[in-house]
Amino acid sequence: MQDEIKFPDAVIECGKYHIIKFPPMPARRGKRAVMRFELVAKTPARGGCGFSAKVSVNSYTLTRWTSDKRERMIGRAGTLKLKGHGNRDFNIFKDRMLLVMFAPDAVAGNSMSQDGLGATYMVEISDMLYKDAFNTATFHNLRQPVPGGKAELILTNAAVGWLDMP
Protein backbone atom coordinates (compact mmCIF):
# COMPACT_ATOMS: atom_id res chain seq x y z
CA MET A 1 0.00 0.00 0.00
CA GLN A 2 1.34 3.45 -0.92
CA ASP A 3 1.26 6.51 1.37
CA GLU A 4 -0.10 4.28 4.12
CA ILE A 5 -1.65 5.88 7.21
CA LYS A 6 -1.65 3.44 10.14
CA PHE A 7 -4.02 3.54 13.12
CA PRO A 8 -3.73 2.26 16.69
CA ASP A 9 -5.24 -1.10 17.58
CA ALA A 10 -8.55 -1.03 19.46
CA VAL A 11 -10.84 -3.16 21.59
CA ILE A 12 -14.50 -2.52 20.76
CA GLU A 13 -16.90 -3.46 23.51
CA CYS A 14 -20.20 -5.25 22.93
CA GLY A 15 -22.77 -2.86 21.43
CA LYS A 16 -20.20 -0.05 21.04
CA TYR A 17 -18.26 1.39 18.11
CA HIS A 18 -14.80 2.74 17.37
CA ILE A 19 -14.11 5.69 15.05
CA ILE A 20 -10.92 6.29 13.09
CA LYS A 21 -10.39 9.73 11.52
CA PHE A 22 -8.12 10.30 8.54
CA PRO A 23 -7.33 13.17 6.15
CA PRO A 24 -9.00 13.92 2.80
CA MET A 25 -8.05 11.48 0.06
CA PRO A 26 -8.53 13.16 -3.33
CA ALA A 27 -8.69 10.76 -6.28
CA ARG A 28 -5.37 9.74 -7.85
CA ARG A 29 -5.13 8.74 -11.48
CA GLY A 30 -4.49 5.00 -11.83
CA LYS A 31 -4.91 4.38 -8.08
CA ARG A 32 -7.68 3.18 -5.82
CA ALA A 33 -8.07 4.07 -2.17
CA VAL A 34 -8.05 1.09 0.16
CA MET A 35 -8.50 0.26 3.82
CA ARG A 36 -6.84 -2.74 5.43
CA PHE A 37 -7.61 -4.15 8.87
CA GLU A 38 -7.72 -7.32 10.92
CA LEU A 39 -10.80 -8.00 13.03
CA VAL A 40 -11.82 -10.87 15.30
CA ALA A 41 -14.62 -11.52 17.76
CA LYS A 42 -12.53 -12.30 20.82
CA THR A 43 -13.02 -15.78 22.27
CA PRO A 44 -10.69 -17.96 24.39
CA ALA A 45 -10.13 -20.36 21.46
CA ARG A 46 -10.94 -20.63 17.76
CA GLY A 47 -14.63 -21.36 17.28
CA GLY A 48 -16.37 -20.57 14.02
CA CYS A 49 -17.53 -17.22 12.76
CA GLY A 50 -20.52 -14.89 12.65
CA PHE A 51 -21.78 -11.61 11.26
CA SER A 52 -20.53 -9.66 14.25
CA ALA A 53 -19.48 -6.29 12.80
CA LYS A 54 -20.57 -3.44 10.61
CA VAL A 55 -17.96 -1.13 9.10
CA SER A 56 -18.75 2.21 7.54
CA VAL A 57 -16.73 4.95 5.89
CA ASN A 58 -18.33 8.40 6.10
CA SER A 59 -21.71 6.82 6.92
CA TYR A 60 -21.56 4.52 3.86
CA THR A 61 -21.63 0.93 5.10
CA LEU A 62 -19.23 -1.54 3.52
CA THR A 63 -21.02 -4.07 1.34
CA ARG A 64 -19.68 -6.69 -1.06
CA TRP A 65 -19.89 -4.41 -4.11
CA THR A 66 -18.57 -0.92 -4.85
CA SER A 67 -20.92 1.67 -6.33
CA ASP A 68 -19.73 0.67 -9.82
CA LYS A 69 -20.45 -3.05 -9.15
CA ARG A 70 -16.89 -4.32 -8.56
CA GLU A 71 -15.95 -6.66 -5.72
CA ARG A 72 -15.00 -4.49 -2.75
CA MET A 73 -12.57 -7.08 -1.35
CA ILE A 74 -9.08 -6.84 -2.78
CA GLY A 75 -6.88 -9.90 -3.19
CA ARG A 76 -9.68 -12.38 -2.56
CA ALA A 77 -13.29 -13.05 -3.45
CA GLY A 78 -16.26 -11.88 -1.39
CA THR A 79 -16.39 -15.38 0.08
CA LEU A 80 -14.03 -17.58 2.06
CA LYS A 81 -13.63 -21.25 2.85
CA LEU A 82 -13.20 -22.29 6.47
CA LYS A 83 -10.79 -25.08 7.29
CA GLY A 84 -12.68 -28.22 8.17
CA HIS A 85 -15.74 -27.24 6.13
CA GLY A 86 -14.70 -28.64 2.75
CA ASN A 87 -15.34 -26.40 -0.24
CA ARG A 88 -18.31 -24.59 1.29
CA ASP A 89 -18.25 -20.86 0.59
CA PHE A 90 -19.02 -18.45 3.41
CA ASN A 91 -20.04 -14.92 2.36
CA ILE A 92 -17.85 -12.24 3.91
CA PHE A 93 -20.68 -9.71 3.62
CA LYS A 94 -24.34 -10.25 4.49
CA ASP A 95 -26.42 -7.17 3.78
CA ARG A 96 -24.51 -4.56 5.81
CA MET A 97 -22.79 -6.98 8.18
CA LEU A 98 -19.25 -8.38 8.08
CA LEU A 99 -18.28 -11.98 8.77
CA VAL A 100 -15.83 -12.14 11.69
CA MET A 101 -13.86 -15.12 13.03
CA PHE A 102 -14.33 -16.15 16.68
CA ALA A 103 -10.72 -16.30 17.84
CA PRO A 104 -8.35 -15.06 20.55
CA ASP A 105 -6.42 -12.85 18.08
CA ALA A 106 -5.91 -12.09 14.39
CA VAL A 107 -3.19 -14.73 13.97
CA ALA A 108 -5.63 -17.44 15.10
CA GLY A 109 -8.46 -15.85 13.08
CA ASN A 110 -6.37 -15.80 9.92
CA SER A 111 -5.47 -19.47 10.35
CA MET A 112 -9.15 -20.47 10.32
CA SER A 113 -9.66 -19.94 6.58
CA GLN A 114 -8.13 -21.97 3.77
CA ASP A 115 -6.48 -18.85 2.30
CA GLY A 116 -4.91 -17.88 5.66
CA LEU A 117 -6.74 -14.52 5.64
CA GLY A 118 -9.75 -15.30 7.85
CA ALA A 119 -9.36 -12.14 9.94
CA THR A 120 -7.80 -9.89 7.28
CA TYR A 121 -9.80 -7.45 5.18
CA MET A 122 -8.48 -5.29 2.33
CA VAL A 123 -11.31 -3.28 0.85
CA GLU A 124 -11.65 -0.60 -1.78
CA ILE A 125 -13.08 2.63 -0.35
CA SER A 126 -12.62 5.03 -3.30
CA ASP A 127 -16.39 5.37 -3.75
CA MET A 128 -16.93 6.27 -0.08
CA LEU A 129 -14.34 9.00 0.51
CA TYR A 130 -14.47 12.72 0.99
CA LYS A 131 -11.92 14.28 -1.33
CA ASP A 132 -11.77 17.65 0.44
CA ALA A 133 -12.75 16.94 4.07
CA PHE A 134 -11.64 14.61 6.84
CA ASN A 135 -12.91 11.04 6.61
CA THR A 136 -14.06 8.59 9.27
CA ALA A 137 -14.17 4.81 9.43
CA THR A 138 -16.52 3.41 12.07
CA PHE A 139 -16.30 -0.16 13.35
CA HIS A 140 -19.52 -1.33 15.05
CA ASN A 141 -19.60 -4.33 17.39
CA LEU A 142 -22.85 -6.19 16.65
CA ARG A 143 -22.15 -9.10 19.00
CA GLN A 144 -24.74 -10.17 21.53
CA PRO A 145 -23.77 -10.21 25.22
CA VAL A 146 -22.21 -13.49 26.31
CA PRO A 147 -22.78 -14.93 29.80
CA GLY A 148 -19.51 -14.50 31.69
CA GLY A 149 -17.79 -12.84 28.71
CA LYS A 150 -17.21 -9.41 27.26
CA ALA A 151 -18.15 -10.06 23.57
CA GLU A 152 -15.42 -7.74 22.32
CA LEU A 153 -14.12 -7.16 18.82
CA ILE A 154 -10.36 -6.79 18.46
CA LEU A 155 -9.23 -4.41 15.67
CA THR A 156 -5.57 -4.57 14.62
CA ASN A 157 -3.29 -3.41 11.80
CA ALA A 158 -5.79 -0.87 10.45
CA ALA A 159 -4.54 1.46 7.73
CA VAL A 160 -5.63 3.41 4.65
CA GLY A 161 -3.63 4.12 1.53
CA TRP A 162 -3.43 3.63 -2.22
CA LEU A 163 -2.97 0.70 -4.59
CA ASP A 164 -2.37 0.68 -8.33
CA MET A 165 -5.54 -0.16 -10.27
CA PRO A 166 -5.37 -3.49 -12.08
Tab-separated table of N, CA, C and O in Angstrom, residues 39-97:
chain	number	residue	atom	x	y	z
A	39	LEU	N	-9.710	-8.099	12.063
A	39	LEU	CA	-10.799	-8.003	13.025
A	39	LEU	C	-11.216	-9.399	13.457
A	39	LEU	O	-11.424	-10.268	12.606
A	40	VAL	N	-11.306	-9.618	14.766
A	40	VAL	CA	-11.820	-10.873	15.302
A	40	VAL	C	-12.809	-10.575	16.413
A	40	VAL	O	-12.744	-9.542	17.068
A	41	ALA	N	-13.731	-11.516	16.598
A	41	ALA	CA	-14.617	-11.518	17.756
A	41	ALA	C	-13.877	-12.330	18.819
A	41	ALA	O	-13.675	-13.535	18.657
A	42	LYS	N	-13.419	-11.655	19.855
A	42	LYS	CA	-12.527	-12.302	20.821
A	42	LYS	C	-13.230	-13.421	21.581
A	42	LYS	O	-14.283	-13.225	22.176
A	43	THR	N	-12.586	-14.606	21.530
A	43	THR	CA	-13.018	-15.782	22.273
A	43	THR	C	-11.759	-16.457	22.808
A	43	THR	O	-10.658	-16.210	22.300
A	44	PRO	N	-11.888	-17.309	23.833
A	44	PRO	CA	-10.691	-17.955	24.388
A	44	PRO	C	-9.975	-18.878	23.396
A	44	PRO	O	-8.771	-19.069	23.479
A	45	ALA	N	-10.713	-19.459	22.462
A	45	ALA	CA	-10.130	-20.365	21.464
A	45	ALA	C	-10.848	-20.159	20.136
A	45	ALA	O	-11.895	-19.505	20.084
A	46	ARG	N	-10.282	-20.709	19.067
A	46	ARG	CA	-10.940	-20.632	17.764
A	46	ARG	C	-12.291	-21.336	17.836
A	46	ARG	O	-12.410	-22.382	18.454
A	47	GLY	N	-13.308	-20.747	17.176
A	47	GLY	CA	-14.628	-21.359	17.281
A	47	GLY	C	-15.650	-20.858	16.293
A	47	GLY	O	-16.678	-20.338	16.693
A	48	GLY	N	-15.384	-20.957	15.018
A	48	GLY	CA	-16.373	-20.573	14.019
A	48	GLY	C	-16.329	-19.099	13.687
A	48	GLY	O	-15.319	-18.423	13.865
A	49	CYS	N	-17.459	-18.604	13.197
A	49	CYS	CA	-17.527	-17.220	12.757
A	49	CYS	C	-18.976	-16.747	12.798
A	49	CYS	O	-19.890	-17.551	12.940
A	50	GLY	N	-19.175	-15.453	12.673
A	50	GLY	CA	-20.517	-14.894	12.647
A	50	GLY	C	-20.503	-13.475	12.109
A	50	GLY	O	-19.450	-12.841	12.018
A	51	PHE	N	-21.650	-12.976	11.757
A	51	PHE	CA	-21.785	-11.608	11.256
A	51	PHE	C	-21.843	-10.663	12.457
A	51	PHE	O	-22.913	-10.252	12.893
A	52	SER	N	-20.670	-10.332	12.957
A	52	SER	CA	-20.532	-9.660	14.247
A	52	SER	C	-20.116	-8.205	14.159
A	52	SER	O	-19.917	-7.561	15.179
A	53	ALA	N	-19.953	-7.669	12.941
A	53	ALA	CA	-19.483	-6.292	12.800
A	53	ALA	C	-20.167	-5.602	11.632
A	53	ALA	O	-20.662	-6.247	10.705
A	54	LYS	N	-20.175	-4.298	11.722
A	54	LYS	CA	-20.570	-3.436	10.609
A	54	LYS	C	-19.481	-2.379	10.518
A	54	LYS	O	-19.060	-1.829	11.538
A	55	VAL	N	-19.009	-2.119	9.307
A	55	VAL	CA	-17.955	-1.127	9.103
A	55	VAL	C	-18.468	-0.102	8.103
A	55	VAL	O	-18.999	-0.461	7.048
A	56	SER	N	-18.317	1.160	8.453
A	56	SER	CA	-18.749	2.213	7.535
A	56	SER	C	-17.638	3.235	7.356
A	56	SER	O	-16.797	3.428	8.230
A	57	VAL	N	-17.637	3.858	6.196
A	57	VAL	CA	-16.729	4.954	5.891
A	57	VAL	C	-17.605	6.136	5.528
A	57	VAL	O	-18.402	6.059	4.591
A	58	ASN	N	-17.516	7.201	6.319
A	58	ASN	CA	-18.329	8.401	6.099
A	58	ASN	C	-19.816	8.064	5.975
A	58	ASN	O	-20.507	8.545	5.093
A	59	SER	N	-20.293	7.218	6.844
A	59	SER	CA	-21.706	6.817	6.917
A	59	SER	C	-22.156	5.893	5.783
A	59	SER	O	-23.323	5.543	5.706
A	60	TYR	N	-21.242	5.510	4.897
A	60	TYR	CA	-21.556	4.520	3.856
A	60	TYR	C	-21.076	3.161	4.366
A	60	TYR	O	-19.881	2.956	4.561
A	61	THR	N	-21.988	2.235	4.554
A	61	THR	CA	-21.634	0.931	5.097
A	61	THR	C	-20.976	0.063	4.027
A	61	THR	O	-21.440	0.012	2.889
A	62	LEU	N	-19.888	-0.607	4.427
A	62	LEU	CA	-19.230	-1.536	3.522
A	62	LEU	C	-20.191	-2.652	3.141
A	62	LEU	O	-20.845	-3.238	4.002
A	63	THR	N	-20.274	-2.933	1.867
A	63	THR	CA	-21.015	-4.075	1.338
A	63	THR	C	-20.093	-4.790	0.353
A	63	THR	O	-18.979	-4.322	0.079
A	64	ARG	N	-20.541	-5.883	-0.181
A	64	ARG	CA	-19.682	-6.685	-1.059
A	64	ARG	C	-19.264	-5.935	-2.318
A	64	ARG	O	-18.181	-6.161	-2.852
A	65	TRP	N	-20.122	-5.049	-2.809
A	65	TRP	CA	-19.889	-4.408	-4.107
A	65	TRP	C	-19.647	-2.918	-3.949
A	65	TRP	O	-20.281	-2.250	-3.137
A	66	THR	N	-18.758	-2.369	-4.792
A	66	THR	CA	-18.569	-0.920	-4.851
A	66	THR	C	-19.749	-0.308	-5.607
A	66	THR	O	-20.556	-1.030	-6.197
A	67	SER	N	-19.811	1.003	-5.636
A	67	SER	CA	-20.922	1.671	-6.329
A	67	SER	C	-20.920	1.387	-7.828
A	67	SER	O	-21.963	1.464	-8.468
A	68	ASP	N	-19.759	1.021	-8.401
A	68	ASP	CA	-19.727	0.672	-9.824
A	68	ASP	C	-19.686	-0.845	-10.042
A	68	ASP	O	-19.233	-1.328	-11.074
A	69	LYS	N	-20.196	-1.603	-9.047
A	69	LYS	CA	-20.448	-3.053	-9.150
A	69	LYS	C	-19.192	-3.927	-9.249
A	69	LYS	O	-19.210	-4.987	-9.848
A	70	ARG	N	-18.085	-3.480	-8.660
A	70	ARG	CA	-16.892	-4.321	-8.559
A	70	ARG	C	-16.829	-4.922	-7.158
A	70	ARG	O	-17.349	-4.345	-6.208
A	71	GLU	N	-16.165	-6.077	-7.036
A	71	GLU	CA	-15.948	-6.661	-5.717
A	71	GLU	C	-15.185	-5.656	-4.853
A	71	GLU	O	-14.169	-5.113	-5.291
A	72	ARG	N	-15.671	-5.422	-3.652
A	72	ARG	CA	-15.004	-4.487	-2.754
A	72	ARG	C	-13.724	-5.095	-2.156
A	72	ARG	O	-12.744	-4.415	-1.934
A	73	MET	N	-13.752	-6.411	-1.901
A	73	MET	CA	-12.575	-7.078	-1.345
A	73	MET	C	-11.450	-7.067	-2.378
A	73	MET	O	-11.680	-7.290	-3.557
A	74	ILE	N	-10.250	-6.850	-1.913
A	74	ILE	CA	-9.078	-6.840	-2.783
A	74	ILE	C	-8.210	-8.037	-2.405
A	74	ILE	O	-7.949	-8.283	-1.228
A	75	GLY	N	-7.767	-8.775	-3.418
A	75	GLY	CA	-6.880	-9.897	-3.188
A	75	GLY	C	-7.584	-11.199	-2.844
A	75	GLY	O	-6.934	-12.210	-2.592
A	76	ARG	N	-8.889	-11.169	-2.815
A	76	ARG	CA	-9.685	-12.376	-2.565
A	76	ARG	C	-11.118	-12.113	-2.977
A	76	ARG	O	-11.518	-10.966	-3.154
A	77	ALA	N	-11.881	-13.181	-3.089
A	77	ALA	CA	-13.294	-13.049	-3.454
A	77	ALA	C	-14.092	-12.548	-2.255
A	77	ALA	O	-13.566	-12.417	-1.154
A	78	GLY	N	-15.364	-12.309	-2.464
A	78	GLY	CA	-16.260	-11.885	-1.387
A	78	GLY	C	-16.741	-13.046	-0.543
A	78	GLY	O	-17.686	-12.910	0.230
A	79	THR	N	-16.091	-14.199	-0.719
A	79	THR	CA	-16.394	-15.378	0.083
A	79	THR	C	-15.086	-15.968	0.589
A	79	THR	O	-14.008	-15.650	0.086
A	80	LEU	N	-15.196	-16.843	1.593
A	80	LEU	CA	-14.030	-17.575	2.065
A	80	LEU	C	-14.424	-19.004	2.378
A	80	LEU	O	-15.609	-19.322	2.490
A	81	LYS	N	-13.426	-19.851	2.492
A	81	LYS	CA	-13.634	-21.251	2.849
A	81	LYS	C	-12.965	-21.488	4.200
A	81	LYS	O	-11.788	-21.195	4.361
A	82	LEU	N	-13.741	-21.980	5.155
A	82	LEU	CA	-13.197	-22.289	6.475
A	82	LEU	C	-12.535	-23.653	6.452
A	82	LEU	O	-13.040	-24.585	5.814
A	83	LYS	N	-11.425	-23.775	7.141
A	83	LYS	CA	-10.787	-25.080	7.287
A	83	LYS	C	-11.761	-26.010	8.003
A	83	LYS	O	-12.466	-25.593	8.915
A	84	GLY	N	-11.801	-27.249	7.548
A	84	GLY	CA	-12.676	-28.225	8.172
A	84	GLY	C	-14.107	-28.199	7.666
A	84	GLY	O	-14.958	-28.934	8.152
A	85	HIS	N	-14.396	-27.330	6.687
A	85	HIS	CA	-15.742	-27.240	6.127
A	85	HIS	C	-15.753	-27.528	4.630
A	85	HIS	O	-16.630	-27.049	3.901
A	86	GLY	N	-14.755	-28.262	4.155
A	86	GLY	CA	-14.699	-28.639	2.751
A	86	GLY	C	-14.620	-27.436	1.837
A	86	GLY	O	-13.929	-26.466	2.129
A	87	ASN	N	-15.348	-27.490	0.743
A	87	ASN	CA	-15.342	-26.404	-0.236
A	87	ASN	C	-16.507	-25.444	-0.067
A	87	ASN	O	-16.811	-24.678	-0.971
A	88	ARG	N	-17.176	-25.472	1.057
A	88	ARG	CA	-18.314	-24.594	1.292
A	88	ARG	C	-17.864	-23.132	1.348
A	88	ARG	O	-16.920	-22.788	2.051
A	89	ASP	N	-18.535	-22.295	0.579
A	89	ASP	CA	-18.249	-20.861	0.586
A	89	ASP	C	-19.053	-20.166	1.682
A	89	ASP	O	-20.251	-20.400	1.824
A	90	PHE	N	-18.377	-19.296	2.413
A	90	PHE	CA	-19.023	-18.449	3.408
A	90	PHE	C	-18.920	-17.014	2.911
A	90	PHE	O	-17.819	-16.532	2.612
A	91	ASN	N	-20.053	-16.319	2.788
A	91	ASN	CA	-20.035	-14.920	2.365
A	91	ASN	C	-19.369	-14.067	3.427
A	91	ASN	O	-19.645	-14.212	4.613
A	92	ILE	N	-18.505	-13.156	2.983
A	92	ILE	CA	-17.848	-12.235	3.910
A	92	ILE	C	-18.807	-11.107	4.281
A	92	ILE	O	-18.764	-10.593	5.394
A	93	PHE	N	-19.678	-10.739	3.362
A	93	PHE	CA	-20.680	-9.711	3.622
A	93	PHE	C	-22.074	-10.322	3.602
A	93	PHE	O	-22.366	-11.164	2.757
A	94	LYS	N	-22.918	-9.888	4.507
A	94	LYS	CA	-24.338	-10.246	4.495
A	94	LYS	C	-25.094	-8.947	4.736
A	94	LYS	O	-25.033	-8.395	5.837
A	95	ASP	N	-25.778	-8.482	3.710
A	95	ASP	CA	-26.417	-7.166	3.776
A	95	ASP	C	-25.348	-6.154	4.179
A	95	ASP	O	-24.408	-5.959	3.471
A	96	ARG	N	-25.474	-5.574	5.349
A	96	ARG	CA	-24.511	-4.561	5.806
A	96	ARG	C	-23.637	-5.068	6.957
A	96	ARG	O	-23.028	-4.286	7.670
A	97	MET	N	-23.578	-6.389	7.103
A	97	MET	CA	-22.787	-6.979	8.183
A	97	MET	C	-21.560	-7.679	7.612
A	97	MET	O	-21.554	-8.126	6.469
